[in-house]
Coordinates of C-alpha atoms and ligand atoms in Angstrom, one line a residue:
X260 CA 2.4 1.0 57.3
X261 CA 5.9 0.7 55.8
X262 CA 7.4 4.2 54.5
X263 CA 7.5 4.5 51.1
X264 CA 10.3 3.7 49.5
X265 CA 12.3 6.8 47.9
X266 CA 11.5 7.6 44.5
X267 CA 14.2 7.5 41.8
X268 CA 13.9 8.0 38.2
X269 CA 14.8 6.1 35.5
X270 CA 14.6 7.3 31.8
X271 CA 15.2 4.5 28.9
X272 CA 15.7 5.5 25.7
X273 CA 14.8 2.3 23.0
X274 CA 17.0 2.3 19.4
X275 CA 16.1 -0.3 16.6
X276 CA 13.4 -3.3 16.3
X277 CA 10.2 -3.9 18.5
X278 CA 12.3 -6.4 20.3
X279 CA 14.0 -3.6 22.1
X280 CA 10.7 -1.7 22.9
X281 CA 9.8 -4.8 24.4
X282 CA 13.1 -5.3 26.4
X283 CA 12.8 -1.8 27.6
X284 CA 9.3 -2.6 28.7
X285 CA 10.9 -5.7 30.6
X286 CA 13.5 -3.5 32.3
X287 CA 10.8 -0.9 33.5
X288 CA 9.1 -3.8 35.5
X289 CA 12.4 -4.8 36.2
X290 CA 13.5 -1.6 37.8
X291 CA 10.2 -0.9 39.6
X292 CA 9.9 -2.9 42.7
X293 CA 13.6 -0.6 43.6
X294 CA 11.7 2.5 43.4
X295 CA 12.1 3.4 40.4
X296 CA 9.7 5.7 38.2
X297 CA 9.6 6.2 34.0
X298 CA 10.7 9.5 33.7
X299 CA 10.6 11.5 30.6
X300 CA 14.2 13.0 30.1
X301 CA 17.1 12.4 31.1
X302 CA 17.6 15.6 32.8
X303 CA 16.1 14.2 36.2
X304 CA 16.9 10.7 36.0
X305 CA 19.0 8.9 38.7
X306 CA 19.7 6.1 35.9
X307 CA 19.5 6.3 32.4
X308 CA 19.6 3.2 30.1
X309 CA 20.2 3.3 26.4
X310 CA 18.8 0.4 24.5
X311 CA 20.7 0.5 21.5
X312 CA 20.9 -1.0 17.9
X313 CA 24.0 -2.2 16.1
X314 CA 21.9 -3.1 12.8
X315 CA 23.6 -0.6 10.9
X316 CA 27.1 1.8 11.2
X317 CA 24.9 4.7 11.8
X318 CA 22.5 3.0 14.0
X319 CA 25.6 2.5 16.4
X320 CA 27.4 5.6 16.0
X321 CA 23.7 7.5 17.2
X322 CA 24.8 6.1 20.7
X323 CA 28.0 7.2 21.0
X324 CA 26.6 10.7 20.3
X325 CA 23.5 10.1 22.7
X326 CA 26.3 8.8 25.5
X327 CA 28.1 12.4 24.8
X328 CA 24.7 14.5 25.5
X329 CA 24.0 12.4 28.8
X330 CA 28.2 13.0 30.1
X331 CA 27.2 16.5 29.9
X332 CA 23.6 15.9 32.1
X333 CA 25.7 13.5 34.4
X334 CA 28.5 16.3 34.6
X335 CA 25.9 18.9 36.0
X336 CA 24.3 16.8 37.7
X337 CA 27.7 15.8 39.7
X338 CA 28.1 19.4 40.0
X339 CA 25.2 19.6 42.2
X340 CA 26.2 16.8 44.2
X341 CA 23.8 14.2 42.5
X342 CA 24.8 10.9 41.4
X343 CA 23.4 9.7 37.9
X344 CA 24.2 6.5 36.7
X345 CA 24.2 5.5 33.0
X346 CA 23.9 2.1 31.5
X347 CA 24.1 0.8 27.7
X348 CA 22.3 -2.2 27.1
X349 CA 20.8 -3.7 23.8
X350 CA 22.9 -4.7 20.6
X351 CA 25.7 -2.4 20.7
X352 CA 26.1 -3.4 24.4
X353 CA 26.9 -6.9 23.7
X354 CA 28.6 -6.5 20.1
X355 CA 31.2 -4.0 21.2
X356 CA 31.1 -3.7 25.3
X357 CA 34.4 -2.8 26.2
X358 CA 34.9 -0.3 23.4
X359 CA 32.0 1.6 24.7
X360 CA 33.4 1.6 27.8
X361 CA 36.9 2.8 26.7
X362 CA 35.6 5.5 24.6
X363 CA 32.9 6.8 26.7
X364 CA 34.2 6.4 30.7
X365 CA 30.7 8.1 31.6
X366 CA 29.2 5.0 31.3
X367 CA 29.1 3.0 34.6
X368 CA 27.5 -0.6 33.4
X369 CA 27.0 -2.0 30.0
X370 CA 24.2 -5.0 29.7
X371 CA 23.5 -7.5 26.6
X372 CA 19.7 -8.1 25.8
X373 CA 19.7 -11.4 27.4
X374 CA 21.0 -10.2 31.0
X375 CA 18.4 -7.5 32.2
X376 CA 17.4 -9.6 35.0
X377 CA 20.7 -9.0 36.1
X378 CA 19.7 -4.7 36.3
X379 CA 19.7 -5.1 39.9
X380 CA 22.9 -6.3 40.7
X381 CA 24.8 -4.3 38.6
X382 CA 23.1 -1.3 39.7
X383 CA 24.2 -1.6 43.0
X384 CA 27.5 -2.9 41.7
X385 CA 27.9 0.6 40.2
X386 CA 26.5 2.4 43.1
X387 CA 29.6 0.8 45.5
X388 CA 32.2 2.3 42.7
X389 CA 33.1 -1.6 40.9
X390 CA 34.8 -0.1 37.9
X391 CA 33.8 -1.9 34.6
X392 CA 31.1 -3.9 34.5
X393 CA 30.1 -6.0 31.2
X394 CA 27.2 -8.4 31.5
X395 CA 26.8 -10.0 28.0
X396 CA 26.3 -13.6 28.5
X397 CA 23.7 -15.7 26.3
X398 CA 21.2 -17.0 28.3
X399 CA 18.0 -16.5 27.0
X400 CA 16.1 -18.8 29.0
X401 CA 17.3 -17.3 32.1
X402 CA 16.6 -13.9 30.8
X403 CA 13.1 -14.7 30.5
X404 CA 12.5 -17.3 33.7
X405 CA 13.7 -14.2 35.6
X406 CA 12.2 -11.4 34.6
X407 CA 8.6 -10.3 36.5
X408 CA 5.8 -11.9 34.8
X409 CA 3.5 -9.5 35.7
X410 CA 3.6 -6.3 33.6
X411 CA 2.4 -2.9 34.5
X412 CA -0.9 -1.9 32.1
X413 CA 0.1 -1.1 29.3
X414 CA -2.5 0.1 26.7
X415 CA -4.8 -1.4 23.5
X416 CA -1.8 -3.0 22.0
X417 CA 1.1 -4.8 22.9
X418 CA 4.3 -6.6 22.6
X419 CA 5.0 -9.9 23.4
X420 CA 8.7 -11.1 23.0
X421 CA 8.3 -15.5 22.2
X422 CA 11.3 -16.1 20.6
X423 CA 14.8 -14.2 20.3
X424 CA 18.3 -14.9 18.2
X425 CA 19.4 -15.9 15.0
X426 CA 20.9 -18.9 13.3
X427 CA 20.3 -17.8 9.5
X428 CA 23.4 -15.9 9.0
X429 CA 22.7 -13.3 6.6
X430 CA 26.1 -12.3 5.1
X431 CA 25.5 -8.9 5.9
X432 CA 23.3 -9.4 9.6
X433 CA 24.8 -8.4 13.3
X434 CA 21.8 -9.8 14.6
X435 CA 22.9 -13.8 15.1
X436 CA 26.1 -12.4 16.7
X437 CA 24.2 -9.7 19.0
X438 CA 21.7 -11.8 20.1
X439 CA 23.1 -15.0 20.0
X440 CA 21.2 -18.7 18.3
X441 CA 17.2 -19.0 18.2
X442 CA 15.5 -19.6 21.0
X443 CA 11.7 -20.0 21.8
X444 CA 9.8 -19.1 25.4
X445 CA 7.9 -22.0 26.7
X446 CA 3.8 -21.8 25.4
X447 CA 2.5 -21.9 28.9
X448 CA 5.0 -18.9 29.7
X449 CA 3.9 -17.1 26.9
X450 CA -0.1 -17.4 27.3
X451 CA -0.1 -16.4 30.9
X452 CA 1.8 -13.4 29.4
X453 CA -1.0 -12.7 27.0
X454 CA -3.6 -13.3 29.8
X455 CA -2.2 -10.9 32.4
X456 CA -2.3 -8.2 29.2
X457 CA -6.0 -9.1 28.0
X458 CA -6.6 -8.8 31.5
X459 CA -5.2 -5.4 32.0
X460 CA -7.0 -4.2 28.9
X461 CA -4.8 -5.3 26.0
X462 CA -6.8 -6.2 22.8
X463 CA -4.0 -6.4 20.0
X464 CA -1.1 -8.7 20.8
X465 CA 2.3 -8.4 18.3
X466 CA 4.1 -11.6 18.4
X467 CA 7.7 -10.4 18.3
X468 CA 11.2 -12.7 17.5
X469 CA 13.8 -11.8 15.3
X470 CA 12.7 -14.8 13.6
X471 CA 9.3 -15.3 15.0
X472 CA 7.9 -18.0 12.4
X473 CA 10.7 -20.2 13.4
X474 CA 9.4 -20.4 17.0
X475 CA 9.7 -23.7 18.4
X476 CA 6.7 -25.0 20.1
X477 CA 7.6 -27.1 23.0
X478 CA 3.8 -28.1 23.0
X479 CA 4.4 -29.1 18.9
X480 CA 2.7 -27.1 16.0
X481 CA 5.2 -24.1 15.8
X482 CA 4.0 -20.2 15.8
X483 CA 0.7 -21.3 14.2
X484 CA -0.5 -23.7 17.1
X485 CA 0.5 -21.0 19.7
X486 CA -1.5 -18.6 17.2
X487 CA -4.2 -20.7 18.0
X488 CA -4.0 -21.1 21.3
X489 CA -3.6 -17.4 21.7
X490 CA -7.0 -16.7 19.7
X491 CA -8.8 -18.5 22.4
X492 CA -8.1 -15.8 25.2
X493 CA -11.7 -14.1 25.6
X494 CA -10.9 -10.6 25.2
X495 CA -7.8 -11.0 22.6
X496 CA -9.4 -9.3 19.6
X497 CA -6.0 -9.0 17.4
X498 CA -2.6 -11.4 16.5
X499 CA 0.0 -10.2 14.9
X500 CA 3.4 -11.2 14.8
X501 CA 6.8 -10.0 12.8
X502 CA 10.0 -10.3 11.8
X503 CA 9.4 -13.6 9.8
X504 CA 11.9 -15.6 7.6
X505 CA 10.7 -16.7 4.3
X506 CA 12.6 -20.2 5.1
X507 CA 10.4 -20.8 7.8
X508 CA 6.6 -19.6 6.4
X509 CA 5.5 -23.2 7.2
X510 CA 2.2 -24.9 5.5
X511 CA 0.9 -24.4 9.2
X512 CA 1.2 -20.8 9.7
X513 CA 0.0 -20.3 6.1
X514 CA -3.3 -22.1 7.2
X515 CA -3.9 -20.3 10.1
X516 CA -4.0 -17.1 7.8
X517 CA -7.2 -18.6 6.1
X518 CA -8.4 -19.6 9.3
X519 CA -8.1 -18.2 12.2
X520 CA -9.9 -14.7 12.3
X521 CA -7.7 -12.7 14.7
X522 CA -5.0 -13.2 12.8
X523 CA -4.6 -9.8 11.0
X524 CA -3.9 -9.8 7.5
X525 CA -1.0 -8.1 7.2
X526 CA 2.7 -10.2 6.9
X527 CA 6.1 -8.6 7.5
X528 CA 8.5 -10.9 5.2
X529 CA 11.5 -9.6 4.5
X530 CA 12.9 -10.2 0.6
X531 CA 16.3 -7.9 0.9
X532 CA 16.6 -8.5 -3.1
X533 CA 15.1 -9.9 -5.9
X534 CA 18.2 -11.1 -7.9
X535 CA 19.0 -14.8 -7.6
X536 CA 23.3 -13.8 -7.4
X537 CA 22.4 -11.1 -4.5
X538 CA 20.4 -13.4 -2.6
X539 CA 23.2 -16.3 -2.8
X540 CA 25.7 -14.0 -1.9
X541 CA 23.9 -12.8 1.3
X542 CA 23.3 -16.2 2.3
X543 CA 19.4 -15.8 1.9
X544 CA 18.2 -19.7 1.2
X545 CA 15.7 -18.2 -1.2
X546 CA 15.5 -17.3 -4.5
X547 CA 13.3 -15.0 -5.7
X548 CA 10.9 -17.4 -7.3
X549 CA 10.6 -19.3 -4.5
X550 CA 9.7 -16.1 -2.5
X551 CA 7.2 -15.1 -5.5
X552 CA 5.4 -18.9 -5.1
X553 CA 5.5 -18.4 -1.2
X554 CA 3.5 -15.2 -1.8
X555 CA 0.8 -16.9 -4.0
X556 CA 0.3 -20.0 -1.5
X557 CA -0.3 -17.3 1.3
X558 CA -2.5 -15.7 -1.2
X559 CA -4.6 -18.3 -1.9
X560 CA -5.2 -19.3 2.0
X561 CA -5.9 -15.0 2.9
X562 CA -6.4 -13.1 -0.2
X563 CA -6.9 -9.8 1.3
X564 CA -3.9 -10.0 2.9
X565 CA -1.2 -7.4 2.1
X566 CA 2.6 -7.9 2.4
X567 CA 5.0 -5.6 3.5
X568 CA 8.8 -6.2 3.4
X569 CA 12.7 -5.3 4.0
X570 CA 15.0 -4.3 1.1
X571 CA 18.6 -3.8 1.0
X572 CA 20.2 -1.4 -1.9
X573 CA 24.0 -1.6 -2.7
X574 CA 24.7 -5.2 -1.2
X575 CA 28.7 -5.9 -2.4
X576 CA 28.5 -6.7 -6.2
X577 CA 24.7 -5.4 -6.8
X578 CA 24.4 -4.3 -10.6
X579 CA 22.4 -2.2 -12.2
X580 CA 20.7 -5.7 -13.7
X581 CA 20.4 -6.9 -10.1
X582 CA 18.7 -4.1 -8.9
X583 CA 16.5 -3.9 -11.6
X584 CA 15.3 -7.3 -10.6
X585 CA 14.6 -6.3 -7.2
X586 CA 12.2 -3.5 -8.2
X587 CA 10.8 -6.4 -10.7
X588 CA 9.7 -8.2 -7.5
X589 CA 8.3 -5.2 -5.8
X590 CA 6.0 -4.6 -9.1
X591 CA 5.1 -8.7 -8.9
X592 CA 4.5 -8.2 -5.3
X593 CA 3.1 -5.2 -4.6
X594 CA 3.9 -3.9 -1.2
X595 CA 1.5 -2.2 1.3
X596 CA 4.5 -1.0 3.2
X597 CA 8.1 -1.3 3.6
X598 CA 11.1 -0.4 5.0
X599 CA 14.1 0.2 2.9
X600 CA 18.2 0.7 3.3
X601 CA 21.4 0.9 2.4
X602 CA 23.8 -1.8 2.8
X603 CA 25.7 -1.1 6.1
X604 CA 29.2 -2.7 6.2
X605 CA 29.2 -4.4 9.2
X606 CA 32.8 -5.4 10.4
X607 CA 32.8 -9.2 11.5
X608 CA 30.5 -10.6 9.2
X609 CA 31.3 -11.9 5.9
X610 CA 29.5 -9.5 3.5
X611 CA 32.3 -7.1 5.2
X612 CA 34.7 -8.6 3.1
X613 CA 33.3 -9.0 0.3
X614 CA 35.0 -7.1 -2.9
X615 CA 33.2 -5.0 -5.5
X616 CA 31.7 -2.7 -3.0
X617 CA 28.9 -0.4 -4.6
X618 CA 29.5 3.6 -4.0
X619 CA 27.8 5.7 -1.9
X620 CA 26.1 7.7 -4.7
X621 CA 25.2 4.7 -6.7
X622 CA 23.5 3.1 -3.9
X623 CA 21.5 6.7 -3.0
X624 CA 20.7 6.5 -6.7
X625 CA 18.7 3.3 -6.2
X626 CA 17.4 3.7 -2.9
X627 CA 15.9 7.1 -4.1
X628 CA 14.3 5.1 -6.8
X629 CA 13.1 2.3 -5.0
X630 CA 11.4 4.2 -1.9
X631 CA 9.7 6.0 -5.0
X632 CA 8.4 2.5 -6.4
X633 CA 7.3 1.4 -2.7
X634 CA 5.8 4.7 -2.1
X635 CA 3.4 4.8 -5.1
X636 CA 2.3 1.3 -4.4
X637 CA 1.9 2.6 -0.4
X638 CA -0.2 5.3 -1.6
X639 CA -2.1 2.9 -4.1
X640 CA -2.8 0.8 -1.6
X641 CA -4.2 3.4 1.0
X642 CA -6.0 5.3 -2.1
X643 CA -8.3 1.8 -2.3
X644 CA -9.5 1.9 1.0
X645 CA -11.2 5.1 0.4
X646 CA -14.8 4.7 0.1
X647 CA -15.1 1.8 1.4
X648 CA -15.1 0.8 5.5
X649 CA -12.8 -1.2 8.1
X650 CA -13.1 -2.2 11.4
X651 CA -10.7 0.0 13.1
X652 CA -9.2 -0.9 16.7
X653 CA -8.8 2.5 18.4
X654 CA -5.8 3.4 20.6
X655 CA -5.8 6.5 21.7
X656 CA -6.9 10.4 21.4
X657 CA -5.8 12.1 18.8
X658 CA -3.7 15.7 18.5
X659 CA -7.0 17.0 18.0
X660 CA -10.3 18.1 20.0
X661 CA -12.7 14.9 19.6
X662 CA -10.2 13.0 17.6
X663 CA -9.5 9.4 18.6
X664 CA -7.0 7.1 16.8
X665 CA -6.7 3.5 15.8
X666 CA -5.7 0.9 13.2
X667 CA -7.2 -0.9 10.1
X668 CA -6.3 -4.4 9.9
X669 CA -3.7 -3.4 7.7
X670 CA -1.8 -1.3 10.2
X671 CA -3.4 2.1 8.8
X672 CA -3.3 4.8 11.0
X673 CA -6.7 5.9 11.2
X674 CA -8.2 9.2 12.3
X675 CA -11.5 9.9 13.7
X676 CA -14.1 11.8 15.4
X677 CA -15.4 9.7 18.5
X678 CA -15.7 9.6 22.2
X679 CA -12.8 8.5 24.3
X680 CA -15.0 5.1 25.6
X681 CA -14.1 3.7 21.7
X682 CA -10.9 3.2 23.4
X683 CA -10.1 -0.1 23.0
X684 CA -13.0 -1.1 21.0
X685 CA -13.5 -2.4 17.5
X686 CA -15.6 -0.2 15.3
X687 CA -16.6 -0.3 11.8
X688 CA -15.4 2.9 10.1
X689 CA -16.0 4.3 6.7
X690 CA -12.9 5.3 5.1
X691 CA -13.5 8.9 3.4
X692 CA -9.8 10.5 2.5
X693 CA -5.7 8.2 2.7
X694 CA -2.6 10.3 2.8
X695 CA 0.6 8.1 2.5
X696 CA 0.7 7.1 6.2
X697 CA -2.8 7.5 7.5
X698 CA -6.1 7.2 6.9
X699 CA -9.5 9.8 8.0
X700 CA -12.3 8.0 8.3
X701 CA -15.9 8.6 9.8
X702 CA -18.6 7.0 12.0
X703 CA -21.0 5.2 10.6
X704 CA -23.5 4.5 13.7
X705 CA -23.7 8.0 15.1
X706 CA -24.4 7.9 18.9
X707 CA -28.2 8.5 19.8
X708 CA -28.3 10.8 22.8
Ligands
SAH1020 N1 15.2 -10.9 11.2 C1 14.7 -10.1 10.3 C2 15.4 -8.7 10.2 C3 16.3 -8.2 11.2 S1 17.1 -6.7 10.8 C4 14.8 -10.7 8.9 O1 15.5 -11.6 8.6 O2 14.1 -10.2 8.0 C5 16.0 -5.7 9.9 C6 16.4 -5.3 8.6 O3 17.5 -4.5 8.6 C7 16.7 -6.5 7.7 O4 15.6 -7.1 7.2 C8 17.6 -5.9 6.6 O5 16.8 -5.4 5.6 C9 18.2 -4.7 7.3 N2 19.6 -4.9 7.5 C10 20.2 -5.8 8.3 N3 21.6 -5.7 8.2 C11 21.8 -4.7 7.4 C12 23.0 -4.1 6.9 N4 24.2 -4.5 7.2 N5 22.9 -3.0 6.1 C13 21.7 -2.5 5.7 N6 20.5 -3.1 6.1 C14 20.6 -4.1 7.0
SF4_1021 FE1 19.7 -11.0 10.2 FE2 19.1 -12.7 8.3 FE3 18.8 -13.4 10.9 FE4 17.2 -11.7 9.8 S1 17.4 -13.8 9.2 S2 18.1 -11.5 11.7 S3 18.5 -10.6 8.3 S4 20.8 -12.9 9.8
F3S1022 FE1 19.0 -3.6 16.1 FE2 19.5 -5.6 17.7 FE3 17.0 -5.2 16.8 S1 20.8 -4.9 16.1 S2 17.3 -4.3 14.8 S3 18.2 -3.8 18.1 S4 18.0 -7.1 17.2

């Protein structure tokens, strides 16, 4: 028998979209085959990695705050004769690199999204003392060619990276410059991904891309022939997928909504505004008509299926008239969820310079009243599931005794009493009382001894 090897610990911290819960994912099996364990805090950890977000200013400067914590852990640590060694990877990591390691000298590498097979390497580049080290190259297929395919078990639901980057150009986006033009995994790649999860218990796979209904299918058909193809793993009970671009919601993918049942009903497409000017001005290639039409024909093909979206408040030269149209759409719409924020200059892009700028209080003002808008038609929209009865996928026990957890269709949070063994399984629950972000709901077939 060969000794084991030592243990060291690793503890990454994940800032921003899914796509970085994934990446951190991907660096954990990265990391593992050198002996490295998840740990919990930093406070033991022989590496830490931040996987950081640059989508907005306060976003970035979170990590810069983290990175000041961690000095102080690595200090101690030191102290006691121990070397820790911490890396910044993610957005921030390839947008401003060398900055972070000019104003933070604590940190000993710094890794874009698309290098972590690289981890390796420049850990044991930082180990020997090679002072700054900056991997931020774009190569996404290597990235993904070079990173373990198999995955340690993960749980009932999972991510599944098939596309990454940006060419849409947002005026106001980081994204396209942090993680470089669109690119889409090979289909074979990607289902013997999905297998090796089903296999190791996985019943809910999330599609992930920054713009995942633009996914290029090298096998034709786009997202919605890979949607198909994925619904055909025995075991694979759930597809979902997110972010999408309304440019790219393709007569396809809208079909597959009507017809292919483990496609959930729920869509993430982002509107940002519902004024024509604002939409122009951030580069959208939408109006908001053409967003409200997009709606119906997914409508017609799924109509149970709710929407949920992205808005931005306070975009440069936003009026009161603009904004008004925006909360317009959101009544037309009607949102099951959202997310919601205020416009972020982001230095580099060309909303940066825009004139006009809206002020800090105005844009509080109208983000206060939007999330109020979104938040009835949240509650609404949780408030009509009550009395009636969804299949919920569970996930995992609950805070309390006896209390197991899972998800409608629609992404609800549902609580229940129930056994651990409806882990994983798909249950018909009766919905009896909806707060505004989760749902209680009962058994209806009650176990026979
Ligand atoms: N690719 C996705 C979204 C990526 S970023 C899409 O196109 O929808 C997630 C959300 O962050 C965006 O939808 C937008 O609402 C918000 N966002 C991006 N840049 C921002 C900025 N500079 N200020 C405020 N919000 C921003
Ligand atoms: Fe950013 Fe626009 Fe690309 Fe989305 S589509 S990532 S908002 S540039
Ligand atoms: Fe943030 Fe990068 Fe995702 S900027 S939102 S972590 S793509």
């Amino acid at each position: 028998m060969t000794a084991p090897r030592p243990q060291r610990r690793v503890f990454i911290k994940s800032y921003g979209c899914q796509m970085n819960v994934y990446d951190s994912e991907r660096m954990a099996d990265v990391l593992a085959p050198l002996g490295y364990a998840l740990s919990e805090s930093p406070d033991t950890a022989d590496l830490v990695v931040l996987n950081t977000c640059h989508i907005r200013e306060k976003a970035t400067e979170k990590v810069y705050s983290e990175l000041g914590r961690i000095k102080a852990i690595k200090r101690e640590r030191a102290a006691a004769g121990e070397r820790m060694i911490i890396a910044v990877a993610g957005c921030v990591a390839q947008a401003e690199g060398a900055e972070i390691m000019r104003r933070q000298p604590a940190v000993d590498f710094v890794v874009g999204p698309q290098s972590y097979h690289r981890l390796p390497e420049l850990i044991a580049r930082a180990h020997r003392g090679v002072d700054e080290l900056l991997a931020a190259d774009f190569t996404p297929h290597e990235k993904f060619d070079a990173l373990p395919s198999a995955r340690g078990a993960t749980g009932v639901t999972a991510f599944l990276s098939v596309q990454e980057g940006c060419d849409k150009f947002c005026t106001f986006c980081v994204v396209p410059y942090t993680r470089g033009a669109e690119y889409s995994r090979p289909s074979d790649a990607i289902e013997a991904e999905a297998r090796t999860l089903t296999r190791g218990g996985v019943r809910e796979i999330t599609l992930l891309g920054q713009n995942v209904n633009a996914y290029q299918n090298d096998r034709g058909g786009g997202l919605a022939a890979l949607i198909r193809r994925l619904a055909a793993i025995p075991g694979l009970a759930r597809i979902r997928y997110t972010t999408s671009h309304p440019r790219d919601m393709d007569d396809a993918l809208i079909a597959a909504h009507g017809e292919v049942s483990a496609l959930m009903p729920y869509l993430h497409l982002p509107v940002q505004s519902g004024s024509d000017r604002i939409l122009r001005a951030m580069n959208r290639g939408h109006t908001a008509e053409s967003y409200l039409r997009l709606i119906e024909r997914v409508r017609a093909a799924r109509p149970d299926i709710a929407l949920s979206g992205d808005f931005i408040v306070g975009f440069p030269g936003e009026r009161e008239a603009d904004f008004a149209a925006t909360l317009a759409l959101i009544r037309e719409v009607s949102y099951a969820g959202a997310f919601s924020f205020k416009y972020s200059r982001r230095p580099g892009t060309p909303a940066a310079a825009m004139a006009s700028r809206v002020d800090e209080a105005e844009k509080d003002e109208r983000l206060v009243r939007l999330q109020a808008l979104l938040e009835d038609q949240r509650r609404a929209f949780n408030a009509a599931t009550v009395g009636r009865s969804a299949p919920v996928l569970f996930e995992k026990r609950g805070r309390h005794p006896g209390q197991i957890i899972g998800r409608s269709p629609y992404l609800q949070a549902v609580h229940c009493a129930g056994p651990d063994s409806l882990i994983g399984q798909i249950e018909s629950i009766a919905i009896t009382a909806a707060s505004h972000n989760s749902l209680a709901g009962e058994r209806r077939v009650m176990e026979t001894a």
